[in-house]
Amino acid sequence: MVEYDKFGPEKILSVYDAKTGMRGFVVIDNTSLGPAKGGIRMTGDVTIDEVAKLARAMTWKCAIAELPFGGGKSGIIADTHKIDDAKKQELITAFAAAVRPVCPSLYVAAPDIGTTKREMETFAKSNGSNKSCTGKPKTMCEGTACGIPHELGSTGWGVHHATLVALKHQKRDPKKITFAVDGFGNVGSFAAKYLSENGAKLVAVSDSKGCVYNPDGISFKDLNAVKKKTGSVINYKPGNVLKSSDTPTVACDVFIPAAKADVIHAKNWKDVKATLIVEGANIPIAHDIEVELHKKGVLIIPDFVANAGGVISSYVEYIGGSEDDVFPLIEKKIVRNTQLVLDTMTKKKIPPRDAAMQIAIERVKKAKKSNNRR
Ligand code: NAD
């Protein structure tokens, strides 16, 4: 059941195309700050309820990143492992045409689970506007405005900056810390790369096959080569191979979840050794467990603060900026807002997620008030 409150959802559009069998929906959570921004999730079991929760998270993420976007998300019910590419593009084409009443006027799409830059190209072509989505391929241009794919590593760049700000807050030198990363995909691999380049020692990395752990340090360059060549981080040597689920509790100073939700839970949170957790993944820790960790003295930079790099990159693409504008803007916004969250947390003596929520809610309320006055 979708839950409604004073912030939204403002609109839910459910669409069906009899010819292709496409079934999907768009949830526009809140547009106080601008058109609702959020990805298209394409899975066999995606629901309006799930998409509504993700759309709300986007409302807070865009607000905390100071972007002129509201929050939205959409879903297409299709198991991408069971359909071929032609069918996938057919469904996207039908979906893009069906959501024209709200896209791009009120909703701007992006990639999410099951969709990539290829689907964004198909979506924009069928919708008829390059403004209908971001995360398009570099080669898709309108005048000087070209696509900026998420595959460039923008989110990992932002996660690494959030980590540096948090380490400074803890008065720790990045060169003297060890860190572990759960998930070596888009977010995790770039976060690992940039933190390694700052002199931090990578001691554990996992993917779906397992976790490689070496307290003496893992070379990012060699690890990346091993992952590319063999398909998994567990083939990196030297190192001990553990289960993926062991990653959150290995001995390290900083833990970066960058794969699945709920990796730290009721059964393992007491064994967490890290004193700083920077959430690259969405909802890697249930909120009540975050509070317990906070009481234990663990600093947690919440997901919607730390992993906003992707949506900041989307904003640059949306306004016709170039790839060169993306990384400096992410750095500026993530550094400023992570610092603001930490200052608010310290001043009000509240957990960082509560501090971030207060800031985001205030920004949305202020925009709504000023829209009402117009
Ligand atoms: P990805 O598919 O590129 O990478 C995911 C990685 O997690 C892969 O290396 C995979 O092997 C690994 N993995 C899968 N199951 C695992 C398990 N049980 N244990 C350990 N590792 C496992 O995905 P991504 O784009 O890097 O996204 C990762 C997380 O970050 C997701 O929660 C996503 O919602 C969130 N996120 C991504 C972006 C982005 O721009 N890509 C932006 C914001 C948030």
Short mmCIF file of C-alpha atoms and ligand atoms in Angstrom, two decimals:
data_model
loop_
_atom_site.label_atom_id
_atom_site.label_comp_id
_atom_site.label_asym_id
_atom_site.label_seq_id
_atom_site.Cartn_x
_atom_site.Cartn_y
_atom_site.Cartn_z
CA MET A 1 0.00 0.00 0.00
CA VAL A 2 1.38 3.39 -0.97
CA GLU A 3 1.50 5.73 2.02
CA TYR A 4 0.49 9.33 1.39
CA ASP A 5 1.48 12.34 3.52
CA LYS A 6 1.87 16.09 3.09
CA PHE A 7 4.88 15.60 0.78
CA GLY A 8 3.26 13.16 -1.65
CA PRO A 9 3.13 11.18 -3.79
CA GLU A 10 1.61 13.94 -5.91
CA LYS A 11 0.82 11.68 -8.86
CA ILE A 12 0.94 8.01 -9.81
CA LEU A 13 0.54 7.09 -13.47
CA SER A 14 -0.08 3.44 -14.28
CA VAL A 15 0.37 2.44 -17.92
CA TYR A 16 -0.38 -0.63 -20.05
CA ASP A 17 0.18 -1.35 -23.72
CA ALA A 18 -1.87 -4.24 -25.07
CA LYS A 19 0.28 -4.67 -28.19
CA THR A 20 3.57 -5.33 -26.37
CA GLY A 21 2.23 -6.41 -22.98
CA MET A 22 4.14 -3.54 -21.31
CA ARG A 23 2.97 -2.82 -17.76
CA GLY A 24 4.55 -0.01 -15.80
CA PHE A 25 4.10 3.02 -13.59
CA VAL A 26 5.61 6.36 -12.67
CA VAL A 27 5.46 7.70 -9.13
CA ILE A 28 5.92 11.46 -8.88
CA ASP A 29 6.56 11.96 -5.20
CA ASN A 30 7.18 15.69 -4.87
CA THR A 31 7.89 18.49 -7.35
CA SER A 32 8.39 21.45 -4.96
CA LEU A 33 12.02 21.82 -6.03
CA GLY A 34 11.53 20.91 -9.72
CA PRO A 35 10.57 18.01 -12.01
CA ALA A 36 10.70 14.64 -10.27
CA LYS A 37 13.99 12.83 -10.93
CA GLY A 38 14.53 9.10 -10.60
CA GLY A 39 15.42 5.92 -12.43
CA ILE A 40 13.43 3.27 -14.26
CA ARG A 41 13.53 -0.05 -12.41
CA MET A 42 12.91 -3.03 -14.69
CA THR A 43 12.40 -6.24 -12.73
CA GLY A 44 9.89 -9.07 -12.75
CA ASP A 45 8.47 -8.19 -9.35
CA VAL A 46 8.66 -4.39 -9.16
CA THR A 47 5.64 -2.87 -7.39
CA ILE A 48 4.13 0.60 -7.08
CA ASP A 49 4.76 0.40 -3.35
CA GLU A 50 8.49 -0.26 -3.84
CA VAL A 51 8.75 2.50 -6.46
CA ALA A 52 6.87 4.97 -4.21
CA LYS A 53 9.43 4.40 -1.41
CA LEU A 54 12.30 4.92 -3.85
CA ALA A 55 10.62 8.06 -5.22
CA ARG A 56 10.41 9.50 -1.69
CA ALA A 57 14.11 8.73 -1.14
CA MET A 58 14.83 10.69 -4.34
CA THR A 59 12.91 13.69 -2.94
CA TRP A 60 15.32 13.83 0.01
CA LYS A 61 18.40 13.02 -2.08
CA CYS A 62 17.79 15.86 -4.56
CA ALA A 63 17.01 18.26 -1.70
CA ILE A 64 20.18 17.43 0.24
CA ALA A 65 22.25 17.79 -2.96
CA GLU A 66 20.67 21.23 -3.60
CA LEU A 67 19.37 20.26 -7.03
CA PRO A 68 16.35 21.83 -8.76
CA PHE A 69 14.70 18.42 -8.92
CA GLY A 70 11.92 16.73 -7.01
CA GLY A 71 11.73 13.00 -6.35
CA GLY A 72 10.28 10.34 -8.62
CA LYS A 73 10.86 6.82 -9.81
CA SER A 74 9.28 4.41 -12.27
CA GLY A 75 8.92 0.70 -12.82
CA ILE A 76 8.39 -1.67 -15.73
CA ILE A 77 7.31 -5.19 -14.80
CA ALA A 78 9.63 -7.47 -16.80
CA ASP A 79 12.30 -9.98 -15.83
CA THR A 80 15.29 -8.77 -17.85
CA HIS A 81 16.96 -12.20 -17.49
CA LYS A 82 14.05 -13.85 -19.27
CA ILE A 83 13.57 -11.51 -22.24
CA ASP A 84 15.90 -10.80 -25.17
CA ASP A 85 17.29 -7.39 -26.01
CA ALA A 86 14.73 -6.74 -28.77
CA LYS A 87 11.83 -7.34 -26.36
CA LYS A 88 13.48 -5.14 -23.74
CA GLN A 89 13.80 -2.23 -26.18
CA GLU A 90 10.20 -2.81 -27.33
CA LEU A 91 8.93 -2.51 -23.74
CA ILE A 92 11.01 0.63 -23.11
CA THR A 93 9.72 2.16 -26.37
CA ALA A 94 6.11 1.49 -25.34
CA PHE A 95 6.72 2.78 -21.81
CA ALA A 96 8.37 6.02 -23.01
CA ALA A 97 5.44 6.75 -25.30
CA ALA A 98 2.86 5.94 -22.62
CA VAL A 99 4.39 8.25 -19.99
CA ARG A 100 4.53 11.30 -22.30
CA PRO A 101 1.70 13.02 -20.36
CA VAL A 102 4.12 13.45 -17.40
CA CYS A 103 7.58 13.08 -18.98
CA PRO A 104 9.58 15.30 -19.36
CA SER A 105 7.18 17.97 -17.96
CA LEU A 106 6.94 16.50 -14.43
CA TYR A 107 9.24 13.47 -14.47
CA VAL A 108 12.78 12.93 -15.81
CA ALA A 109 13.95 9.31 -16.02
CA ALA A 110 17.39 7.70 -15.50
CA PRO A 111 18.88 4.19 -15.35
CA ASP A 112 18.19 1.92 -12.36
CA ILE A 113 18.20 -1.86 -11.84
CA GLY A 114 17.63 -3.53 -15.23
CA THR A 115 18.20 -0.39 -17.32
CA THR A 116 21.38 1.20 -18.69
CA LYS A 117 22.50 3.94 -21.07
CA ARG A 118 21.24 1.79 -23.97
CA GLU A 119 17.68 1.82 -22.58
CA MET A 120 17.96 5.59 -21.95
CA GLU A 121 18.76 6.09 -25.64
CA THR A 122 15.69 4.05 -26.62
CA PHE A 123 13.56 5.89 -24.05
CA ALA A 124 14.57 9.39 -25.24
CA LYS A 125 14.03 8.51 -28.91
CA SER A 126 10.56 7.10 -28.25
CA ASN A 127 9.59 9.93 -25.90
CA GLY A 128 10.72 12.46 -28.50
CA SER A 129 12.79 14.62 -26.12
CA ASN A 130 16.40 14.38 -24.97
CA LYS A 131 15.21 16.08 -21.75
CA SER A 132 13.06 13.03 -20.91
CA CYS A 133 15.95 11.14 -19.31
CA THR A 134 19.58 11.33 -18.23
CA GLY A 135 22.32 8.71 -18.20
CA LYS A 136 22.22 8.58 -22.01
CA PRO A 137 25.26 7.47 -24.08
CA LYS A 138 27.99 10.06 -24.78
CA THR A 139 27.20 9.83 -28.50
CA MET A 140 23.60 10.95 -28.05
CA CYS A 141 23.79 14.72 -28.61
CA GLU A 142 21.41 17.58 -29.30
CA GLY A 143 23.52 20.58 -30.32
CA THR A 144 26.39 20.66 -27.84
CA ALA A 145 24.45 18.79 -25.12
CA CYS A 146 25.46 15.13 -25.01
CA GLY A 147 24.65 12.18 -22.79
CA ILE A 148 26.67 11.58 -19.61
CA PRO A 149 26.50 7.89 -18.68
CA HIS A 150 26.46 6.85 -14.99
CA GLU A 151 29.14 4.31 -15.87
CA LEU A 152 31.78 7.10 -15.55
CA GLY A 153 31.93 6.52 -11.79
CA SER A 154 30.26 9.70 -10.54
CA THR A 155 28.64 8.06 -7.51
CA GLY A 156 31.89 6.43 -6.32
CA TRP A 157 33.62 9.83 -6.69
CA GLY A 158 30.99 11.37 -4.41
CA VAL A 159 31.21 8.51 -1.88
CA HIS A 160 34.98 9.01 -1.66
CA HIS A 161 34.52 12.75 -0.99
CA ALA A 162 31.92 12.07 1.71
CA THR A 163 34.46 9.68 3.28
CA LEU A 164 37.23 12.30 3.25
CA VAL A 165 34.95 14.89 4.92
CA ALA A 166 33.89 12.36 7.59
CA LEU A 167 37.53 11.37 8.25
CA LYS A 168 38.45 15.03 8.70
CA HIS A 169 35.56 15.36 11.17
CA GLN A 170 37.01 12.38 13.07
CA LYS A 171 40.46 14.02 12.85
CA ARG A 172 41.87 11.03 11.02
CA ASP A 173 44.41 10.99 8.23
CA PRO A 174 43.23 9.04 5.13
CA LYS A 175 46.80 7.77 4.73
CA LYS A 176 46.59 6.03 8.11
CA ILE A 177 43.28 4.24 7.75
CA THR A 178 42.18 0.85 6.44
CA PHE A 179 38.92 0.33 4.56
CA ALA A 180 36.63 -2.42 3.25
CA VAL A 181 34.19 -2.24 0.37
CA ASP A 182 31.12 -4.45 -0.05
CA GLY A 183 30.41 -4.73 -3.80
CA PHE A 184 32.91 -4.08 -6.57
CA GLY A 185 30.52 -2.70 -9.19
CA ASN A 186 30.01 0.84 -10.40
CA VAL A 187 29.86 2.51 -6.96
CA GLY A 188 32.24 0.26 -5.00
CA SER A 189 35.04 0.01 -7.55
CA PHE A 190 35.31 3.78 -8.05
CA ALA A 191 35.07 4.50 -4.31
CA ALA A 192 37.90 1.96 -3.78
CA LYS A 193 39.97 3.51 -6.58
CA TYR A 194 39.74 7.09 -5.33
CA LEU A 195 40.28 6.24 -1.66
CA SER A 196 43.31 4.09 -2.59
CA GLU A 197 44.66 7.06 -4.57
CA ASN A 198 44.33 9.13 -1.36
CA GLY A 199 46.62 6.67 0.43
CA ALA A 200 43.97 4.72 2.37
CA LYS A 201 44.70 0.99 2.69
CA LEU A 202 42.10 -1.29 1.07
CA VAL A 203 41.92 -4.49 3.15
CA ALA A 204 38.73 -6.24 1.99
CA VAL A 205 36.51 -6.24 -1.09
CA SER A 206 33.54 -8.41 -1.94
CA ASP A 207 31.33 -9.22 -4.89
CA SER A 208 28.54 -11.75 -5.32
CA LYS A 209 31.08 -14.65 -5.31
CA GLY A 210 32.84 -13.83 -2.03
CA CYS A 211 35.19 -11.49 -0.21
CA VAL A 212 38.98 -11.17 -0.49
CA TYR A 213 40.68 -10.02 2.73
CA ASN A 214 44.28 -9.02 3.25
CA PRO A 215 45.20 -6.90 6.30
CA ASP A 216 48.50 -5.97 4.59
CA GLY A 217 46.61 -4.21 1.83
CA ILE A 218 45.11 -4.90 -1.60
CA SER A 219 46.40 -3.14 -4.70
CA PHE A 220 43.44 -1.50 -6.43
CA LYS A 221 45.12 -1.68 -9.82
CA ASP A 222 45.85 -5.41 -9.56
CA LEU A 223 42.42 -6.13 -8.09
CA ASN A 224 40.68 -4.30 -10.91
CA ALA A 225 42.67 -6.30 -13.46
CA VAL A 226 41.81 -9.59 -11.70
CA LYS A 227 38.10 -8.68 -11.58
CA LYS A 228 38.11 -7.82 -15.30
CA LYS A 229 40.02 -10.97 -16.27
CA THR A 230 38.36 -13.57 -14.05
CA GLY A 231 35.01 -12.03 -13.21
CA SER A 232 35.52 -11.99 -9.43
CA VAL A 233 37.59 -10.25 -6.75
CA ILE A 234 38.08 -13.58 -4.92
CA ASN A 235 40.80 -14.56 -7.44
CA TYR A 236 43.05 -11.72 -6.22
CA LYS A 237 46.26 -12.88 -4.53
CA PRO A 238 47.58 -12.68 -1.85
CA GLY A 239 44.53 -12.76 0.38
CA ASN A 240 42.11 -14.93 2.31
CA VAL A 241 38.79 -15.72 0.72
CA LEU A 242 35.79 -15.17 3.00
CA LYS A 243 32.04 -15.17 2.41
CA SER A 244 30.52 -11.96 0.98
CA SER A 245 28.47 -11.68 4.15
CA ASP A 246 31.70 -11.49 6.24
CA THR A 247 32.69 -8.14 4.69
CA PRO A 248 30.76 -5.81 7.05
CA THR A 249 32.53 -7.30 10.11
CA VAL A 250 36.17 -7.53 8.94
CA ALA A 251 38.76 -5.53 10.90
CA CYS A 252 38.96 -2.07 9.30
CA ASP A 253 38.50 1.61 10.12
CA VAL A 254 36.04 2.46 7.36
CA PHE A 255 33.34 0.29 5.81
CA ILE A 256 31.70 1.20 2.50
CA PRO A 257 28.59 -0.81 1.64
CA ALA A 258 28.17 -0.58 -2.15
CA ALA A 259 26.04 -3.57 -3.12
CA LYS A 260 22.84 -4.74 -1.50
CA ALA A 261 20.37 -3.48 1.10
CA ASP A 262 20.47 -4.62 4.77
CA VAL A 263 24.07 -5.90 4.84
CA ILE A 264 24.35 -4.77 8.45
CA HIS A 265 21.41 -6.17 10.40
CA ALA A 266 20.21 -7.28 13.82
CA LYS A 267 22.47 -10.36 13.81
CA ASN A 268 25.82 -8.79 12.82
CA TRP A 269 25.81 -5.12 13.88
CA LYS A 270 27.49 -5.83 17.22
CA ASP A 271 30.46 -7.38 15.34
CA VAL A 272 31.07 -4.33 13.14
CA LYS A 273 34.64 -3.07 13.75
CA ALA A 274 34.61 0.03 11.54
CA THR A 275 34.11 3.37 13.27
CA LEU A 276 33.04 5.10 10.06
CA ILE A 277 30.47 3.76 7.57
CA VAL A 278 29.80 5.64 4.36
CA GLU A 279 26.68 4.32 2.64
CA GLY A 280 27.28 3.95 -1.10
CA ALA A 281 24.41 1.47 -1.46
CA ASN A 282 20.78 2.37 -0.79
CA ILE A 283 19.49 1.32 2.66
CA PRO A 284 22.45 -0.96 3.50
CA ILE A 285 21.50 -0.70 7.20
CA ALA A 286 17.98 -0.61 8.70
CA HIS A 287 17.38 2.74 10.40
CA ASP A 288 16.94 1.29 13.91
CA ILE A 289 20.29 -0.50 13.54
CA GLU A 290 21.91 2.78 12.42
CA VAL A 291 20.72 4.31 15.70
CA GLU A 292 22.31 1.45 17.68
CA LEU A 293 25.60 1.91 15.83
CA HIS A 294 25.44 5.67 16.41
CA LYS A 295 25.05 5.03 20.16
CA LYS A 296 28.11 2.76 19.96
CA GLY A 297 30.07 5.70 18.51
CA VAL A 298 30.08 4.64 14.85
CA LEU A 299 29.75 7.58 12.46
CA ILE A 300 27.42 6.80 9.53
CA ILE A 301 27.10 9.03 6.47
CA PRO A 302 23.59 8.21 5.21
CA ASP A 303 22.96 6.87 1.71
CA PHE A 304 21.04 9.87 0.36
CA VAL A 305 23.89 12.18 1.40
CA ALA A 306 26.85 10.04 0.30
CA ASN A 307 25.56 8.48 -2.92
CA ALA A 308 24.07 11.57 -4.61
CA GLY A 309 26.91 11.71 -7.18
CA GLY A 310 24.81 9.93 -9.82
CA VAL A 311 21.93 12.38 -9.62
CA ILE A 312 24.31 15.36 -9.59
CA SER A 313 25.82 13.98 -12.82
CA SER A 314 22.25 13.69 -14.16
CA TYR A 315 21.67 17.35 -13.37
CA VAL A 316 24.76 18.39 -15.37
CA GLU A 317 23.50 16.34 -18.33
CA TYR A 318 19.99 17.80 -17.96
CA ILE A 319 21.22 21.40 -18.18
CA GLY A 320 23.44 20.59 -21.17
CA GLY A 321 26.76 20.61 -19.28
CA SER A 322 29.75 18.48 -20.20
CA GLU A 323 31.52 15.54 -18.63
CA ASP A 324 34.23 17.97 -17.43
CA ASP A 325 31.66 19.79 -15.26
CA VAL A 326 30.48 16.63 -13.49
CA PHE A 327 33.32 15.74 -11.13
CA PRO A 328 34.02 19.25 -9.73
CA LEU A 329 30.29 19.84 -9.10
CA ILE A 330 29.89 16.51 -7.30
CA GLU A 331 32.91 17.30 -5.13
CA LYS A 332 31.57 20.77 -4.27
CA LYS A 333 28.06 19.60 -3.40
CA ILE A 334 29.00 16.42 -1.52
CA VAL A 335 31.72 18.15 0.51
CA ARG A 336 29.47 21.08 1.45
CA ASN A 337 26.42 19.00 2.35
CA THR A 338 28.27 16.21 4.18
CA GLN A 339 29.92 18.91 6.28
CA LEU A 340 26.55 20.57 6.91
CA VAL A 341 25.06 17.25 8.05
CA LEU A 342 28.00 16.66 10.42
CA ASP A 343 27.78 20.19 11.83
CA THR A 344 24.01 19.83 12.38
CA MET A 345 24.54 16.42 14.01
CA THR A 346 27.12 17.87 16.41
CA LYS A 347 25.14 21.03 17.18
CA LYS A 348 21.81 19.28 17.79
CA LYS A 349 23.28 16.07 19.25
CA ILE A 350 21.21 13.88 16.90
CA PRO A 351 22.16 10.96 14.62
CA PRO A 352 23.46 12.01 11.17
CA ARG A 353 20.41 10.61 9.34
CA ASP A 354 18.10 12.75 11.50
CA ALA A 355 20.31 15.77 10.81
CA ALA A 356 20.24 15.12 7.04
CA MET A 357 16.46 14.60 7.08
CA GLN A 358 15.89 17.87 8.93
CA ILE A 359 17.94 19.76 6.33
CA ALA A 360 16.21 18.06 3.37
CA ILE A 361 12.67 18.52 4.79
CA GLU A 362 13.36 22.19 5.50
CA ARG A 363 14.53 22.75 1.90
CA VAL A 364 11.45 21.04 0.41
CA LYS A 365 9.08 22.94 2.74
CA LYS A 366 10.73 26.26 1.89
CA ALA A 367 10.43 25.59 -1.87
CA LYS A 368 6.76 24.60 -1.48
CA LYS A 369 6.02 27.77 0.47
CA SER A 370 7.69 29.96 -2.13
CA ASN A 371 5.83 28.12 -4.98
CA ASN A 372 2.51 28.72 -3.17
CA ARG A 373 3.26 32.45 -2.92
CA ARG A 374 3.73 32.76 -6.70
P1 NAD B 1 26.56 -2.78 -9.76
O1 NAD B 1 25.59 -3.77 -10.29
O2 NAD B 1 27.45 -2.05 -10.70
O3 NAD B 1 27.49 -3.47 -8.66
C1 NAD B 1 27.00 -4.24 -7.62
C2 NAD B 1 28.13 -5.06 -7.06
O4 NAD B 1 27.64 -5.76 -5.92
C3 NAD B 1 28.70 -6.11 -8.01
O5 NAD B 1 30.09 -6.13 -7.88
C4 NAD B 1 28.11 -7.42 -7.48
O6 NAD B 1 28.94 -8.53 -7.75
C5 NAD B 1 28.10 -7.10 -6.01
N1 NAD B 1 27.22 -7.98 -5.22
C6 NAD B 1 26.07 -8.55 -5.57
N2 NAD B 1 25.62 -9.33 -4.56
C7 NAD B 1 26.51 -9.20 -3.57
C8 NAD B 1 26.63 -9.75 -2.28
N3 NAD B 1 25.72 -10.57 -1.78
N4 NAD B 1 27.67 -9.39 -1.50
C9 NAD B 1 28.62 -8.55 -1.98
N5 NAD B 1 28.57 -8.02 -3.19
C10 NAD B 1 27.54 -8.34 -3.97
O7 NAD B 1 25.66 -1.76 -8.89
P2 NAD B 1 26.00 -0.26 -8.51
O8 NAD B 1 25.48 0.63 -9.57
O9 NAD B 1 27.43 -0.17 -8.10
O10 NAD B 1 25.05 -0.06 -7.25
C11 NAD B 1 25.40 -0.55 -5.97
C12 NAD B 1 24.49 0.06 -4.93
O11 NAD B 1 24.59 1.47 -4.97
C13 NAD B 1 23.00 -0.25 -5.09
O12 NAD B 1 22.44 -0.26 -3.80
C14 NAD B 1 22.49 0.98 -5.83
O13 NAD B 1 21.11 1.18 -5.64
C15 NAD B 1 23.31 2.05 -5.16
N6 NAD B 1 23.45 3.29 -5.95
C16 NAD B 1 24.02 3.28 -7.19
C17 NAD B 1 24.17 4.47 -7.87
C18 NAD B 1 24.84 4.50 -9.22
O14 NAD B 1 25.06 5.60 -9.76
N7 NAD B 1 25.22 3.37 -9.80
C19 NAD B 1 23.71 5.67 -7.33
C20 NAD B 1 23.15 5.66 -6.06
C21 NAD B 1 23.02 4.46 -5.37
#
